[in-house]
Amino acid sequence: MSDLHEKGLPKNVIFQKLKTRLQQDLTYMSGRILGSMCTEPHSFAKRVYMQCLEKNLGDPHLFPATAELEREVIRMFGSLLSNPNAYGYIVSGGTEANILALWTARNLAKRKKHEVIASASSHFSFDKAADLLGLKLIKIGLNSRFQVDIKAVEESITPNTVAIVGNAGTTDLGVVDSIPELSEIALANDVYFHVDAAFGGFVLPFLKSQGLQAPAFDFRFPGVHSITIDPHKMGLAPIPAGGILFKDASIVEPIGMKVSYLAGGEANLATLVGTRSGASSIAAWALLMHLGRAGYEAVVKRCMKLTWMLAEGVRQIDGVSLVTQPTINVVGIKSDIIAVQLITKELRKKGWAISLFPHHIRIVVMPHTELSHVKAFLNDLRKITKE
Ligand code: PLP
């Protein structure tokens, strides 16, 4: 680290420094990153993003065309999720989207209720949201298929329940909760129901056309108030690009703020951050237009094919096994005879960037993963378990 130079350095010197410094970062293209839900953004989306860096949706009337493109992205997501009338925003990520959902739920309940029912597998962004919003997160255990235990959810509802959270693609195993049943419970008890499909939202809608089972999770269930769906995960969009969709515009009214001083004129804003990347929306729009449904189906098909190969490979290695049959491109590997912490340590020594959960290793087969990477990983896993 150094202090701020008195005089600036030439650009070529800085580029050289950056080249050296950034070499320490892992790259997706190396194939070593097998434990991330992010990937190399699509080259077309990167090009578009670079052209729009100055667009600020925190002042939407200055950039009405960008704001319209954001609305179109939300409409496309809405139609993907069985509700073309959905309202929402492209935000900084799944965390912000989940915070916005619980913020909305709390304010719809006029701040009079304070309990949120989620699952033991819900992403830690809900812990953050609960902490920020003064809510109590009640974590429900899982059934034998690693879905939230529906009966326990039902029994945990109290007059103080402000919201239920369901997962459509859990962070640890890619499991989808029984959204139809959670929707019924939410309706019966008149509570807000949020579905976190931050990762699964760009996978599940594209499974069916390939003859694969895709649990239903979206706005077709009338209890669903909002859904998180992140373009910067399986959507191949540049970071930052999360997505939050509400059933309709009226739901977000309790968190909207009229801001009158904006250069573009008064606007009603209901996101967490003020200044907000317009490039994220524009790049997501361009990519959706470019890939279309068929493009995303091809991406998901390829990832799922490699997922099955990885799963089959794991099954054939003595000493390790699958936690559960993968629903989407997330694979959990466990062992009954070796501590997964030890296996992880050895895999990391060999350069694999994988995720460690308390009882399993998580592999996410992202679009940057090639067959050769899967084979090399399985070889190393076999060697390590043998040793
Ligand atoms: N929800 C789920 C299911 C996730 O897996 C993640 C991140 O992996 C998030 C939310 C948070 O997303 P972000 O890291 O974009 O804030």
Coordinates of N, CA and C in Angstrom, one line a residue, residues 191-273:
V191 N -50.3 -13.5 5.2 CA -48.9 -12.9 5.5 C -48.2 -12.8 4.1
Y192 N -47.2 -12.0 4.1 CA -46.4 -11.7 2.9 C -45.6 -12.9 2.6
F193 N -45.4 -13.3 1.4 CA -44.6 -14.4 1.0 C -43.6 -14.0 -0.1
H194 N -42.3 -14.2 0.3 CA -41.2 -13.8 -0.6 C -40.5 -15.1 -1.1
V195 N -40.2 -15.2 -2.4 CA -39.4 -16.4 -2.9 C -38.0 -15.9 -3.3
D196 N -37.0 -16.5 -2.7 CA -35.7 -16.2 -3.1 C -35.2 -17.1 -4.2
A197 N -35.3 -16.6 -5.5 CA -34.8 -17.4 -6.6 C -33.6 -16.7 -7.2
A198 N -32.8 -16.1 -6.3 CA -31.6 -15.4 -6.8 C -30.8 -16.2 -7.8
F199 N -30.6 -17.4 -7.4 CA -29.8 -18.3 -8.3 C -30.7 -19.1 -9.3
G200 N -31.7 -19.8 -8.7 CA -32.6 -20.7 -9.4 C -33.5 -20.0 -10.5
G201 N -33.7 -18.7 -10.3 CA -34.6 -18.0 -11.2 C -34.1 -18.0 -12.7
F202 N -32.8 -18.1 -12.9 CA -32.3 -18.2 -14.3 C -32.0 -19.6 -14.7
V203 N -32.4 -20.6 -13.9 CA -32.2 -22.0 -14.2 C -33.5 -22.7 -14.4
L204 N -34.4 -22.6 -13.3 CA -35.6 -23.4 -13.3 C -36.5 -23.2 -14.5
P205 N -36.7 -22.0 -14.9 CA -37.6 -21.8 -16.1 C -37.1 -22.4 -17.3
F206 N -35.9 -22.8 -17.4 CA -35.3 -23.3 -18.6 C -35.1 -24.8 -18.6
L207 N -35.5 -25.4 -17.5 CA -35.3 -26.9 -17.4 C -36.4 -27.7 -18.2
K208 N -37.6 -27.2 -18.1 CA -38.7 -28.0 -18.5 C -38.6 -28.4 -20.0
S209 N -38.2 -27.4 -20.8 CA -38.1 -27.7 -22.3 C -37.1 -28.8 -22.6
Q210 N -36.3 -29.1 -21.6 CA -35.3 -30.1 -21.8 C -35.7 -31.5 -21.3
G211 N -37.0 -31.5 -20.9 CA -37.6 -32.7 -20.4 C -37.1 -33.0 -18.9
L212 N -36.6 -32.0 -18.3 CA -36.1 -32.2 -16.9 C -37.2 -31.7 -16.0
Q213 N -37.2 -32.3 -14.8 CA -38.2 -31.8 -13.8 C -37.9 -30.5 -13.3
A214 N -38.8 -29.6 -13.3 CA -38.6 -28.2 -12.8 C -39.7 -27.9 -11.8
P215 N -39.4 -27.9 -10.5 CA -40.5 -27.5 -9.5 C -41.0 -26.1 -9.8
A216 N -42.3 -25.9 -9.7 CA -42.9 -24.6 -10.0 C -42.6 -23.7 -8.8
F217 N -42.4 -22.4 -9.0 CA -42.0 -21.6 -7.9 C -42.4 -20.2 -8.0
D218 N -43.1 -19.8 -9.1 CA -43.2 -18.3 -9.4 C -44.6 -17.7 -9.0
F219 N -44.9 -16.6 -9.7 CA -46.1 -15.8 -9.4 C -47.4 -16.5 -9.7
R220 N -47.3 -17.7 -10.4 CA -48.5 -18.5 -10.7 C -49.2 -18.8 -9.4
F221 N -48.5 -18.8 -8.3 CA -49.1 -19.2 -7.0 C -49.5 -17.8 -6.3
P222 N -50.8 -17.7 -6.0 CA -51.3 -16.4 -5.7 C -50.8 -15.8 -4.4
G223 N -50.2 -16.6 -3.5 CA -49.6 -16.1 -2.3 C -48.3 -15.4 -2.4
V224 N -47.7 -15.6 -3.6 CA -46.3 -15.0 -3.8 C -46.4 -13.5 -4.0
H225 N -45.7 -12.7 -3.1 CA -45.7 -11.3 -3.2 C -44.5 -10.7 -4.0
S226 N -43.4 -11.4 -3.8 CA -42.2 -10.9 -4.5 C -41.2 -12.1 -4.7
I227 N -40.3 -11.8 -5.7 CA -39.3 -12.8 -6.1 C -38.0 -12.1 -6.4
T228 N -36.9 -12.7 -5.8 CA -35.6 -12.3 -6.1 C -35.0 -13.1 -7.3
I229 N -34.5 -12.5 -8.3 CA -33.9 -13.2 -9.5 C -32.7 -12.4 -10.0
D230 N -31.6 -13.0 -9.9 CA -30.3 -12.2 -10.1 C -29.7 -12.4 -11.5
P231 N -29.7 -11.4 -12.3 CA -29.0 -11.5 -13.6 C -27.5 -11.8 -13.5
H232 N -26.9 -11.3 -12.3 CA -25.4 -11.5 -12.3 C -25.0 -12.9 -11.8
K233 N -25.9 -13.8 -11.7 CA -25.5 -15.2 -11.4 C -25.7 -16.0 -12.7
M234 N -26.7 -16.8 -12.8 CA -26.9 -17.6 -14.0 C -27.4 -16.7 -15.2
G235 N -27.7 -15.4 -15.0 CA -28.1 -14.6 -16.1 C -27.0 -14.1 -17.0
L236 N -25.7 -14.3 -16.5 CA -24.5 -13.9 -17.3 C -24.3 -12.4 -17.5
A237 N -25.0 -11.7 -16.6 CA -24.8 -10.2 -16.7 C -23.7 -9.7 -15.9
P238 N -23.1 -8.6 -16.2 CA -22.0 -8.1 -15.4 C -22.5 -7.7 -14.0
I239 N -21.6 -7.9 -13.0 CA -21.9 -7.4 -11.6 C -21.8 -5.9 -11.6
P240 N -22.7 -5.2 -10.9 CA -23.8 -5.6 -10.1 C -25.1 -5.7 -10.8
A241 N -25.8 -6.8 -10.7 CA -27.1 -6.9 -11.3 C -28.0 -8.0 -10.5
G242 N -28.7 -7.5 -9.5 CA -29.7 -8.4 -8.9 C -31.0 -8.0 -9.4
G243 N -32.0 -8.7 -9.1 CA -33.4 -8.4 -9.5 C -34.4 -8.6 -8.4
I244 N -35.3 -7.6 -8.2 CA -36.4 -7.8 -7.3 C -37.7 -7.6 -8.1
L245 N -38.6 -8.5 -8.0 CA -39.9 -8.3 -8.7 C -41.0 -8.4 -7.6
F246 N -42.0 -7.5 -7.7 CA -43.1 -7.5 -6.8 C -44.3 -7.8 -7.7
K247 N -45.3 -8.4 -7.0 CA -46.5 -8.8 -7.7 C -47.1 -7.6 -8.5
D248 N -47.2 -6.5 -7.9 CA -47.6 -5.3 -8.7 C -47.0 -4.0 -8.0
A249 N -47.2 -2.9 -8.6 CA -46.5 -1.7 -8.1 C -47.1 -1.2 -6.8
S250 N -48.3 -1.6 -6.5 CA -48.9 -1.0 -5.2 C -48.2 -1.6 -4.0
I251 N -47.6 -2.8 -4.1 CA -47.0 -3.4 -3.0 C -45.8 -2.6 -2.4
V252 N -45.1 -2.0 -3.3 CA -43.9 -1.3 -2.8 C -44.2 0.1 -2.3
E253 N -45.4 0.6 -2.4 CA -45.7 1.9 -1.9 C -45.2 2.2 -0.5
P254 N -45.3 1.3 0.5 CA -44.9 1.7 1.8 C -43.4 1.9 1.9
I255 N -42.6 1.5 0.9 CA -41.1 1.8 1.1 C -40.7 2.9 0.0
G256 N -41.6 3.4 -0.7 CA -41.3 4.4 -1.7 C -41.1 5.8 -1.1
M257 N -40.1 6.5 -1.6 CA -39.9 7.9 -1.1 C -39.9 8.9 -2.2
K258 N -40.7 9.9 -2.1 CA -40.7 11.0 -3.1 C -39.5 11.9 -2.9
V259 N -38.7 12.0 -3.9 CA -37.5 12.8 -3.8 C -37.7 14.0 -4.7
S260 N -37.7 15.2 -4.2 CA -38.1 16.3 -5.0 C -36.9 17.0 -5.7
Y261 N -35.7 16.9 -5.1 CA -34.6 17.8 -5.5 C -33.9 17.3 -6.8
L262 N -34.2 16.1 -7.2 CA -33.5 15.5 -8.3 C -33.4 16.4 -9.6
A263 N -32.2 16.4 -10.2 CA -32.0 17.2 -11.4 C -33.0 16.9 -12.5
G264 N -33.4 15.7 -12.6 CA -34.4 15.3 -13.6 C -35.8 15.5 -13.2
G265 N -36.0 15.9 -12.0 CA -37.4 16.2 -11.5 C -37.8 15.1 -10.5
E266 N -38.8 15.4 -9.7 CA -39.2 14.6 -8.6 C -39.4 13.1 -9.1
A267 N -39.0 12.2 -8.2 CA -39.2 10.8 -8.5 C -39.5 10.0 -7.3
N268 N -40.3 9.0 -7.4 CA -40.6 8.1 -6.3 C -39.7 6.9 -6.4
L269 N -38.8 6.8 -5.4 CA -37.8 5.8 -5.4 C -38.0 4.8 -4.3
A270 N -37.9 3.5 -4.6 CA -38.1 2.5 -3.6 C -37.0 1.4 -3.6
T271 N -35.7 1.9 -3.8 CA -34.6 1.0 -3.7 C -33.8 1.4 -2.5
L272 N -32.8 0.5 -2.1 CA -32.1 0.8 -0.9 C -31.0 1.9 -1.2
V273 N -30.3 1.8 -2.4 CA -29.3 2.7 -2.7 C -29.9 3.9 -3.4

